[in-house]
mmCIF file of C-alpha atoms in Angstrom:
data_model
loop_
_atom_site.group_PDB
_atom_site.id
_atom_site.type_symbol
_atom_site.label_atom_id
_atom_site.label_comp_id
_atom_site.label_asym_id
_atom_site.label_seq_id
_atom_site.Cartn_x
_atom_site.Cartn_y
_atom_site.Cartn_z
ATOM 1 C CA MET A 1 0.000 0.000 0.000
ATOM 2 C CA ASN A 2 1.069 3.586 -0.571
ATOM 3 C CA ALA A 3 1.516 4.529 3.094
ATOM 4 C CA PRO A 4 2.264 8.199 3.834
ATOM 5 C CA THR A 5 5.927 9.161 3.549
ATOM 6 C CA PRO A 6 7.696 8.736 6.930
ATOM 7 C CA PRO A 7 8.522 12.003 8.695
ATOM 8 C CA PRO A 8 11.852 13.489 7.545
ATOM 9 C CA TRP A 9 12.696 14.780 11.036
ATOM 10 C CA GLN A 10 14.045 13.020 14.106
ATOM 11 C CA ARG A 11 12.011 13.059 17.283
ATOM 12 C CA ARG A 12 13.542 14.554 20.367
ATOM 13 C CA VAL A 13 14.795 11.806 22.668
ATOM 14 C CA SER A 14 12.825 12.095 25.895
ATOM 15 C CA ARG A 15 12.743 10.131 29.102
ATOM 16 C CA GLY A 16 9.985 7.526 29.211
ATOM 17 C CA VAL A 17 7.228 6.998 31.755
ATOM 18 C CA SER A 18 4.288 4.609 31.924
ATOM 19 C CA VAL A 19 0.691 5.768 32.387
ATOM 20 C CA GLY A 20 -1.423 2.762 33.267
ATOM 21 C CA GLY A 21 0.527 0.630 30.826
ATOM 22 C CA VAL A 22 0.564 3.257 28.071
ATOM 23 C CA ALA A 23 4.155 4.222 27.283
ATOM 24 C CA LEU A 24 4.732 7.951 27.100
ATOM 25 C CA GLY A 25 8.017 9.419 25.925
ATOM 26 C CA GLY A 26 11.137 7.469 25.054
ATOM 27 C CA ASN A 27 10.596 5.703 21.751
ATOM 28 C CA ALA A 28 6.846 5.305 22.240
ATOM 29 C CA PRO A 29 4.421 6.630 19.614
ATOM 30 C CA VAL A 30 2.846 10.010 20.303
ATOM 31 C CA SER A 31 -0.313 9.317 22.304
ATOM 32 C CA VAL A 32 -3.636 11.166 22.150
ATOM 33 C CA GLN A 33 -5.438 12.392 25.252
ATOM 34 C CA THR A 34 -8.768 14.011 26.022
ATOM 35 C CA MET A 35 -10.621 15.206 29.096
ATOM 36 C CA THR A 36 -14.144 14.405 30.210
ATOM 37 C CA LYS A 37 -16.623 17.293 30.294
ATOM 38 C CA THR A 38 -19.140 15.697 32.674
ATOM 39 C CA ASP A 39 -19.566 16.134 36.425
ATOM 40 C CA THR A 40 -17.140 13.581 37.858
ATOM 41 C CA GLY A 41 -19.696 12.871 40.569
ATOM 42 C CA ASP A 42 -21.864 11.306 37.846
ATOM 43 C CA ALA A 43 -19.937 8.106 37.234
ATOM 44 C CA GLU A 44 -22.367 6.789 34.614
ATOM 45 C CA ALA A 45 -22.201 9.899 32.445
ATOM 46 C CA THR A 46 -18.433 10.129 32.800
ATOM 47 C CA LEU A 47 -17.888 6.481 31.894
ATOM 48 C CA THR A 48 -20.190 6.867 28.881
ATOM 49 C CA GLN A 49 -18.072 9.777 27.677
ATOM 50 C CA ILE A 50 -14.854 7.826 28.270
ATOM 51 C CA LYS A 51 -16.161 4.867 26.264
ATOM 52 C CA SER A 52 -17.133 7.184 23.410
ATOM 53 C CA ALA A 53 -13.630 8.654 23.405
ATOM 54 C CA ALA A 54 -12.144 5.158 23.496
ATOM 55 C CA ALA A 55 -14.196 4.207 20.431
ATOM 56 C CA ALA A 56 -12.778 7.282 18.676
ATOM 57 C CA GLY A 57 -9.244 6.021 19.326
ATOM 58 C CA VAL A 58 -8.002 7.906 22.394
ATOM 59 C CA ASP A 59 -5.123 6.514 24.468
ATOM 60 C CA LEU A 60 -5.536 8.362 27.772
ATOM 61 C CA VAL A 61 -8.324 10.282 29.487
ATOM 62 C CA ARG A 62 -8.159 12.982 32.147
ATOM 63 C CA VAL A 63 -10.866 13.527 34.760
ATOM 64 C CA ALA A 64 -11.206 16.571 37.013
ATOM 65 C CA ILE A 65 -11.482 16.135 40.785
ATOM 66 C CA PRO A 66 -12.794 19.521 41.962
ATOM 67 C CA ARG A 67 -14.024 18.424 45.401
ATOM 68 C CA ALA A 68 -13.807 15.532 47.865
ATOM 69 C CA GLU A 69 -17.417 14.506 47.263
ATOM 70 C CA VAL A 70 -16.573 13.052 43.837
ATOM 71 C CA LEU A 71 -13.769 10.768 45.044
ATOM 72 C CA ASP A 72 -15.975 7.692 45.429
ATOM 73 C CA SER A 73 -17.270 8.213 41.905
ATOM 74 C CA PHE A 74 -13.712 8.766 40.657
ATOM 75 C CA GLU A 75 -12.646 5.452 42.197
ATOM 76 C CA ARG A 76 -15.435 3.659 40.342
ATOM 77 C CA ILE A 77 -14.521 5.454 37.114
ATOM 78 C CA CYS A 78 -10.907 4.274 37.426
ATOM 79 C CA ALA A 79 -12.041 0.710 38.106
ATOM 80 C CA GLU A 80 -14.442 0.530 35.137
ATOM 81 C CA SER A 81 -12.720 2.725 32.562
ATOM 82 C CA PRO A 82 -11.358 0.991 29.444
ATOM 83 C CA LEU A 83 -8.555 3.587 29.477
ATOM 84 C CA PRO A 84 -5.988 4.749 32.017
ATOM 85 C CA VAL A 85 -7.487 7.665 33.963
ATOM 86 C CA ILE A 86 -5.463 10.782 34.813
ATOM 87 C CA ALA A 87 -6.586 12.803 37.837
ATOM 88 C CA ASP A 88 -6.674 16.578 37.337
ATOM 89 C CA ILE A 89 -5.996 18.290 40.688
ATOM 90 C CA HIS A 90 -5.780 21.939 41.700
ATOM 91 C CA PHE A 91 -5.393 23.674 45.079
ATOM 92 C CA ASP A 92 -6.317 20.856 47.487
ATOM 93 C CA TYR A 93 -3.351 18.505 47.888
ATOM 94 C CA ARG A 94 -5.544 16.032 49.815
ATOM 95 C CA LEU A 95 -7.479 15.308 46.632
ATOM 96 C CA ALA A 96 -4.225 14.291 44.950
ATOM 97 C CA LEU A 97 -3.364 11.961 47.839
ATOM 98 C CA GLU A 98 -6.753 10.288 47.564
ATOM 99 C CA ALA A 99 -6.662 10.104 43.758
ATOM 100 C CA ALA A 100 -3.327 8.279 43.877
ATOM 101 C CA ARG A 101 -4.774 5.836 46.388
ATOM 102 C CA ARG A 102 -8.017 5.271 44.490
ATOM 103 C CA GLY A 103 -6.681 4.244 41.099
ATOM 104 C CA ALA A 104 -5.389 7.254 39.163
ATOM 105 C CA ALA A 105 -2.848 6.251 36.511
ATOM 106 C CA LYS A 106 -1.254 9.705 36.655
ATOM 107 C CA LEU A 107 -1.687 13.012 38.462
ATOM 108 C CA ARG A 108 -1.908 16.367 36.709
ATOM 109 C CA LEU A 109 -1.126 19.275 39.016
ATOM 110 C CA ASN A 110 0.464 22.678 39.387
ATOM 111 C CA PRO A 111 2.961 22.500 42.262
ATOM 112 C CA GLY A 112 2.579 26.232 42.805
ATOM 113 C CA ASN A 113 -1.045 26.035 43.943
ATOM 114 C CA LEU A 114 -0.807 23.097 46.354
ATOM 115 C CA GLY A 115 0.167 25.167 49.386
ATOM 116 C CA GLY A 116 3.922 24.833 49.701
ATOM 117 C CA PRO A 117 6.831 22.343 49.529
ATOM 118 C CA GLU A 118 5.611 20.163 52.397
ATOM 119 C CA ARG A 119 2.307 19.443 50.708
ATOM 120 C CA LEU A 120 3.976 18.894 47.348
ATOM 121 C CA ALA A 121 6.309 16.403 49.034
ATOM 122 C CA GLN A 122 3.328 14.475 50.367
ATOM 123 C CA VAL A 123 1.722 14.336 46.930
ATOM 124 C CA LEU A 124 4.917 13.140 45.262
ATOM 125 C CA GLU A 125 5.392 10.536 47.976
ATOM 126 C CA ALA A 126 1.851 9.264 47.327
ATOM 127 C CA ALA A 127 2.498 9.139 43.573
ATOM 128 C CA SER A 128 5.748 7.265 44.161
ATOM 129 C CA ALA A 129 4.001 4.756 46.431
ATOM 130 C CA ALA A 130 1.320 4.199 43.778
ATOM 131 C CA GLY A 131 3.937 3.917 41.010
ATOM 132 C CA ILE A 132 2.358 6.644 38.893
ATOM 133 C CA PRO A 133 3.861 9.681 37.104
ATOM 134 C CA VAL A 134 2.980 13.320 37.641
ATOM 135 C CA ARG A 135 2.399 15.991 34.989
ATOM 136 C CA VAL A 136 3.353 19.472 36.053
ATOM 137 C CA GLY A 137 1.503 22.023 33.998
ATOM 138 C CA VAL A 138 2.266 25.637 33.167
ATOM 139 C CA ASN A 139 -0.462 27.843 31.685
ATOM 140 C CA ALA A 140 0.264 31.341 30.432
ATOM 141 C CA GLY A 141 -2.732 32.629 32.385
ATOM 142 C CA SER A 142 -1.498 31.481 35.799
ATOM 143 C CA LEU A 143 2.201 32.291 36.019
ATOM 144 C CA PRO A 144 3.984 33.110 39.306
ATOM 145 C CA LYS A 145 3.858 36.772 40.222
ATOM 146 C CA ASP A 146 7.633 37.254 40.290
ATOM 147 C CA LEU A 147 8.038 35.855 36.775
ATOM 148 C CA LEU A 148 5.236 38.038 35.465
ATOM 149 C CA GLU A 149 6.987 41.072 36.954
ATOM 150 C CA GLN A 150 10.342 40.012 35.503
ATOM 151 C CA TYR A 151 9.286 38.811 32.039
ATOM 152 C CA GLY A 152 5.617 39.543 31.498
ATOM 153 C CA PRO A 153 3.258 36.780 30.261
ATOM 154 C CA CYS A 154 5.703 35.500 27.635
ATOM 155 C CA ALA A 155 7.257 32.219 26.540
ATOM 156 C CA GLU A 156 10.396 32.838 28.609
ATOM 157 C CA ALA A 157 8.300 33.175 31.756
ATOM 158 C CA MET A 158 6.463 29.932 30.943
ATOM 159 C CA ALA A 159 9.674 27.981 30.338
ATOM 160 C CA THR A 160 11.253 29.361 33.516
ATOM 161 C CA ALA A 161 8.150 28.435 35.531
ATOM 162 C CA ALA A 162 8.283 24.884 34.177
ATOM 163 C CA GLN A 163 11.988 24.569 34.954
ATOM 164 C CA ARG A 164 11.330 25.816 38.483
ATOM 165 C CA MET A 165 8.526 23.281 39.026
ATOM 166 C CA VAL A 166 10.666 20.435 37.731
ATOM 167 C CA ALA A 167 13.596 21.426 39.929
ATOM 168 C CA GLU A 168 11.314 21.493 42.963
ATOM 169 C CA ALA A 169 9.942 18.009 42.253
ATOM 170 C CA GLN A 170 13.323 16.543 41.424
ATOM 171 C CA GLY A 171 14.760 18.140 44.553
ATOM 172 C CA LEU A 172 12.237 16.066 46.495
ATOM 173 C CA GLY A 173 13.520 12.921 44.796
ATOM 174 C CA PHE A 174 10.694 12.425 42.280
ATOM 175 C CA ALA A 175 11.698 11.695 38.679
ATOM 176 C CA ASP A 176 8.616 10.325 36.840
ATOM 177 C CA LEU A 177 7.568 13.686 35.470
ATOM 178 C CA VAL A 178 5.733 14.922 32.379
ATOM 179 C CA VAL A 179 5.617 18.642 31.563
ATOM 180 C CA SER A 180 3.139 20.818 29.683
ATOM 181 C CA LEU A 181 3.479 24.456 28.646
ATOM 182 C CA LYS A 182 0.288 25.867 27.159
ATOM 183 C CA ALA A 183 -1.046 29.242 26.105
ATOM 184 C CA SER A 184 -4.227 30.139 24.261
ATOM 185 C CA ASP A 185 -2.169 31.465 21.336
ATOM 186 C CA VAL A 186 0.132 29.528 19.052
ATOM 187 C CA PRO A 187 3.340 31.628 19.101
ATOM 188 C CA ARG A 188 3.775 31.560 22.889
ATOM 189 C CA THR A 189 2.893 27.873 23.090
ATOM 190 C CA VAL A 190 5.406 26.941 20.404
ATOM 191 C CA GLN A 191 8.227 29.104 21.731
ATOM 192 C CA ALA A 192 7.757 28.038 25.359
ATOM 193 C CA ASN A 193 7.964 24.369 24.399
ATOM 194 C CA ARG A 194 11.016 25.008 22.224
ATOM 195 C CA LEU A 195 12.789 26.744 25.096
ATOM 196 C CA PHE A 196 11.982 24.016 27.597
ATOM 197 C CA ALA A 197 12.777 21.155 25.203
ATOM 198 C CA ALA A 198 16.238 22.611 24.583
ATOM 199 C CA GLU A 199 17.044 22.344 28.304
ATOM 200 C CA SER A 200 15.307 19.131 29.414
ATOM 201 C CA ASP A 201 14.728 15.540 28.333
ATOM 202 C CA LEU A 202 11.426 15.185 30.191
ATOM 203 C CA PRO A 203 8.457 14.063 28.076
ATOM 204 C CA LEU A 204 6.207 16.884 26.871
ATOM 205 C CA HIS A 205 2.426 17.049 26.713
ATOM 206 C CA LEU A 206 1.380 19.407 23.887
ATOM 207 C CA GLY A 207 -1.718 21.508 23.433
ATOM 208 C CA VAL A 208 -3.039 24.991 22.774
ATOM 209 C CA THR A 209 -5.168 25.646 25.826
ATOM 210 C CA GLU A 210 -8.676 27.070 25.612
ATOM 211 C CA ALA A 211 -8.490 26.907 21.823
ATOM 212 C CA GLY A 212 -12.226 27.557 21.527
ATOM 213 C CA LEU A 213 -14.883 26.456 19.067
ATOM 214 C CA GLY A 214 -15.084 24.991 15.609
ATOM 215 C CA GLN A 215 -12.781 25.664 12.724
ATOM 216 C CA GLU A 216 -10.790 28.391 14.491
ATOM 217 C CA ALA A 217 -9.952 26.095 17.396
ATOM 218 C CA LEU A 218 -9.041 23.221 15.113
ATOM 219 C CA ILE A 219 -6.730 25.401 13.034
ATOM 220 C CA ARG A 220 -5.036 26.925 16.091
ATOM 221 C CA SER A 221 -4.498 23.496 17.616
ATOM 222 C CA ALA A 222 -3.272 21.935 14.379
ATOM 223 C CA VAL A 223 -0.790 24.750 13.752
ATOM 224 C CA GLY A 224 0.541 24.828 17.313
ATOM 225 C CA ILE A 225 0.717 21.103 17.962
ATOM 226 C CA GLY A 226 1.720 20.305 14.385
ATOM 227 C CA THR A 227 4.578 22.822 14.354
ATOM 228 C CA LEU A 228 6.134 21.304 17.463
ATOM 229 C CA LEU A 229 5.621 17.715 16.336
ATOM 230 C CA ALA A 230 7.201 18.581 12.980
ATOM 231 C CA GLU A 231 10.252 19.748 14.930
ATOM 232 C CA GLY A 232 10.387 16.423 16.772
ATOM 233 C CA ILE A 233 9.031 17.892 20.002
ATOM 234 C CA GLY A 234 6.158 16.256 21.874
ATOM 235 C CA ASP A 235 5.212 12.896 23.323
ATOM 236 C CA THR A 236 1.472 13.173 23.949
ATOM 237 C CA ILE A 237 -1.162 15.652 22.740
ATOM 238 C CA ARG A 238 -4.582 16.994 23.604
ATOM 239 C CA VAL A 239 -6.670 19.125 21.278
ATOM 240 C CA SER A 240 -8.668 21.357 23.650
ATOM 241 C CA LEU A 241 -12.072 22.095 22.135
ATOM 242 C CA THR A 242 -15.342 23.404 23.497
ATOM 243 C CA ASP A 243 -16.854 20.205 22.170
ATOM 244 C CA ASP A 244 -17.364 16.520 22.851
ATOM 245 C CA PRO A 245 -14.193 14.621 23.879
ATOM 246 C CA ALA A 246 -14.564 12.305 20.886
ATOM 247 C CA GLU A 247 -14.173 15.332 18.599
ATOM 248 C CA GLU A 248 -10.940 16.235 20.389
ATOM 249 C CA VAL A 249 -9.711 12.690 19.804
ATOM 250 C CA ARG A 250 -10.575 12.678 16.107
ATOM 251 C CA ALA A 251 -8.787 16.001 15.642
ATOM 252 C CA GLY A 252 -5.716 14.763 17.496
ATOM 253 C CA ARG A 253 -5.505 11.589 15.453
ATOM 254 C CA GLN A 254 -5.863 13.571 12.227
ATOM 255 C CA ILE A 255 -2.950 15.811 13.232
ATOM 256 C CA LEU A 256 -0.776 12.758 13.841
ATOM 257 C CA GLN A 257 -1.858 11.120 10.578
ATOM 258 C CA ALA A 258 -1.133 14.304 8.612
ATOM 259 C CA LEU A 259 2.429 14.223 9.953
ATOM 260 C CA GLY A 260 2.902 10.515 9.278
ATOM 261 C CA LEU A 261 3.076 9.778 13.009
ATOM 262 C CA LEU A 262 0.019 7.531 13.085
ATOM 263 C CA PRO A 263 -0.921 4.889 10.522
ATOM 264 C CA GLY A 264 -4.363 5.173 9.017
ATOM 265 C CA PRO A 265 -6.290 6.049 5.878
ATOM 266 C CA VAL A 266 -5.465 9.180 3.910
ATOM 267 C CA LEU A 267 -8.086 10.804 1.692
ATOM 268 C CA VAL A 268 -6.716 12.845 -1.223
ATOM 269 C CA SER A 269 -9.637 14.904 -2.455
ATOM 270 C CA CYS A 270 -9.754 17.368 -5.324
ATOM 271 C CA PRO A 271 -10.673 20.944 -4.258
ATOM 272 C CA THR A 272 -12.619 21.251 -7.559
ATOM 273 C CA CYS A 273 -12.599 24.165 -9.965
ATOM 274 C CA GLY A 274 -14.315 25.263 -13.153
ATOM 275 C CA ARG A 275 -13.103 22.111 -14.919
ATOM 276 C CA CYS A 276 -15.067 19.825 -12.595
ATOM 277 C CA GLN A 277 -18.272 18.624 -14.278
ATOM 278 C CA VAL A 278 -19.819 16.835 -11.276
ATOM 279 C CA ASP A 279 -20.819 17.669 -7.718
ATOM 280 C CA LEU A 280 -17.834 15.950 -6.144
ATOM 281 C CA ARG A 281 -18.432 16.894 -2.531
ATOM 282 C CA PRO A 282 -21.178 14.320 -1.770
ATOM 283 C CA VAL A 283 -19.014 11.581 -3.288
ATOM 284 C CA ALA A 284 -15.987 12.606 -1.234
ATOM 285 C CA GLU A 285 -18.069 13.008 1.915
ATOM 286 C CA GLU A 286 -19.554 9.522 1.622
ATOM 287 C CA ILE A 287 -16.076 8.057 1.226
ATOM 288 C CA ARG A 288 -14.672 10.153 4.089
ATOM 289 C CA GLN A 289 -17.364 8.892 6.431
ATOM 290 C CA ALA A 290 -16.682 5.291 5.428
ATOM 291 C CA LEU A 291 -12.953 5.741 6.098
ATOM 292 C CA THR A 292 -13.578 6.604 9.760
ATOM 293 C CA SER A 293 -13.918 2.880 10.451
ATOM 294 C CA VAL A 294 -10.767 1.952 8.491
ATOM 295 C CA GLU A 295 -7.429 1.635 10.322
ATOM 296 C CA GLN A 296 -5.168 0.361 7.560
ATOM 297 C CA PRO A 297 -2.672 2.846 6.027
ATOM 298 C CA VAL A 298 -4.450 3.158 2.703
ATOM 299 C CA VAL A 299 -4.357 6.173 0.367
ATOM 300 C CA VAL A 300 -7.674 6.971 -1.319
ATOM 301 C CA ALA A 301 -7.984 9.595 -4.078
ATOM 302 C CA VAL A 302 -11.224 11.256 -5.131
ATOM 303 C CA MET A 303 -10.555 13.529 -8.116
ATOM 304 C CA GLY A 304 -12.856 15.685 -10.190
ATOM 305 C CA CYS A 305 -11.356 16.209 -13.644
ATOM 306 C CA GLU A 306 -8.971 15.038 -16.333
ATOM 307 C CA VAL A 307 -6.040 17.317 -15.375
ATOM 308 C CA ASN A 308 -4.820 15.950 -12.039
ATOM 309 C CA GLY A 309 -7.421 13.246 -11.626
ATOM 310 C CA PRO A 310 -5.919 10.251 -13.438
ATOM 311 C CA GLY A 311 -2.403 10.815 -12.092
ATOM 312 C CA GLU A 312 -3.447 11.216 -8.474
ATOM 313 C CA ALA A 313 -5.880 8.334 -8.691
ATOM 314 C CA ARG A 314 -3.193 6.037 -10.119
ATOM 315 C CA HIS A 315 -0.753 6.927 -7.322
ATOM 316 C CA ALA A 316 -3.289 6.007 -4.647
ATOM 317 C CA ASP A 317 -4.170 2.506 -3.464
ATOM 318 C CA ILE A 318 -7.745 3.163 -4.544
ATOM 319 C CA GLY A 319 -8.890 6.122 -6.598
ATOM 320 C CA LEU A 320 -11.462 7.525 -8.913
ATOM 321 C CA ALA A 321 -11.316 10.263 -11.505
ATOM 322 C CA ALA A 322 -14.741 11.713 -12.206
ATOM 323 C CA GLY A 323 -16.044 12.855 -15.572
ATOM 324 C CA LYS A 324 -19.372 14.373 -16.522
ATOM 325 C CA ASP A 325 -21.520 11.277 -16.224
ATOM 326 C CA SER A 326 -19.102 8.574 -15.076
ATOM 327 C CA ALA A 327 -15.923 7.932 -13.125
ATOM 328 C CA VAL A 328 -12.870 5.800 -13.846
ATOM 329 C CA LEU A 329 -11.944 3.565 -10.923
ATOM 330 C CA PHE A 330 -8.304 2.690 -10.184
ATOM 331 C CA ARG A 331 -6.810 0.112 -7.864
ATOM 332 C CA GLY A 332 -3.071 -0.350 -7.431
ATOM 333 C CA GLY A 333 -2.396 2.079 -10.279
ATOM 334 C CA LYS A 334 -4.496 0.191 -12.806
ATOM 335 C CA ILE A 335 -7.904 0.938 -14.258
ATOM 336 C CA VAL A 336 -10.486 -1.414 -12.787
ATOM 337 C CA ARG A 337 -13.634 -0.179 -14.475
ATOM 338 C CA ARG A 338 -15.793 2.786 -15.372
ATOM 339 C CA VAL A 339 -18.955 3.331 -13.363
ATOM 340 C CA PRO A 340 -21.865 5.806 -13.443
ATOM 341 C CA ILE A 341 -21.090 8.800 -11.243
ATOM 342 C CA GLY A 342 -23.996 7.968 -8.936
ATOM 343 C CA GLU A 343 -22.371 4.612 -8.171
ATOM 344 C CA ALA A 344 -18.805 5.898 -7.858
ATOM 345 C CA ALA A 345 -18.574 6.071 -4.063
ATOM 346 C CA ALA A 346 -20.076 2.619 -3.558
ATOM 347 C CA ALA A 347 -17.794 1.136 -6.222
ATOM 348 C CA LEU A 348 -14.695 2.669 -4.666
ATOM 349 C CA LEU A 349 -15.620 1.343 -1.213
ATOM 350 C CA GLU A 350 -16.247 -2.088 -2.729
ATOM 351 C CA GLU A 351 -12.710 -2.096 -4.155
ATOM 352 C CA LEU A 352 -11.304 -0.851 -0.865
ATOM 353 C CA ALA A 353 -12.834 -3.831 0.922
ATOM 354 C CA LYS A 354 -10.820 -6.149 -1.346
ATOM 355 C CA LEU A 355 -7.509 -4.798 -0.085
ATOM 356 C CA SER A 356 -5.779 -6.840 2.591
ATOM 357 C CA PRO A 357 -5.931 -5.199 6.047
#
């Protein structure tokens, strides 16, 4: 099959950790994460959302623990989740202690808001006893006051804050760390991660925080995460959308596939122009939807005219080049048959099913 060209860059060599059996960093593939949007106290709703994200292909899921009352539900979620569950903790260090005891596969926290070194030491001791890693997170919107006064809310301040957090944890003897540096804009996110990656071998969690809604959020996330991954930086990603977790997962997987970091189907679709004599969009859309259930690294071309159509279709594993009333179907670079345009999508999918998985 014509799998996507392997990435031309080398990935940054990072230290590896294990999150509930999912390898993160080292030589492991870049993993995709999401976060549940339900009330953690509602175990049924949260587990339903986790299972939906799992069906979409996610590797890890993060769950917020905002108050002690949800801990019993969190314990059940950890026990019944098909995925490793990461506990998201802020302010109350006791919640982190309980999360580690009740089944969290990893803790996500900001050491600066736990109440001091003694409480951080207790949390790290609990994580060590449970054999789980800790992600220390830096957000541009919550930087230490002294760094804001020295640098302003810039990438340098973010990288310095992350280095400070890491030094504090390592000074307490804890080494299983993951780091994230996120801003709501792409330039600061990219530069902060570049600065930190140049000074540390700890695995990095990538994302553009609070990216927003729809196309704008997807583009911001793809540019920010994709830029860093294309430079070899990053070990796990989350696309933060004001949307269902499964949509975050699909977007994350598409970013990895576009960079050749995740095997899967690739749809090459003609943008159309004045030469196109058919309504190609419904044909391409039907095929795109069908490809969501395909995992094999197959290249599918859907082309709309005689200029680029035949060449692109021949270079794909499966392809069609549409004319006014019919389409030529290709498989493995050879013409298979000509079909009426109304049957083109079904015929292409029929040929795709013949390929070995």
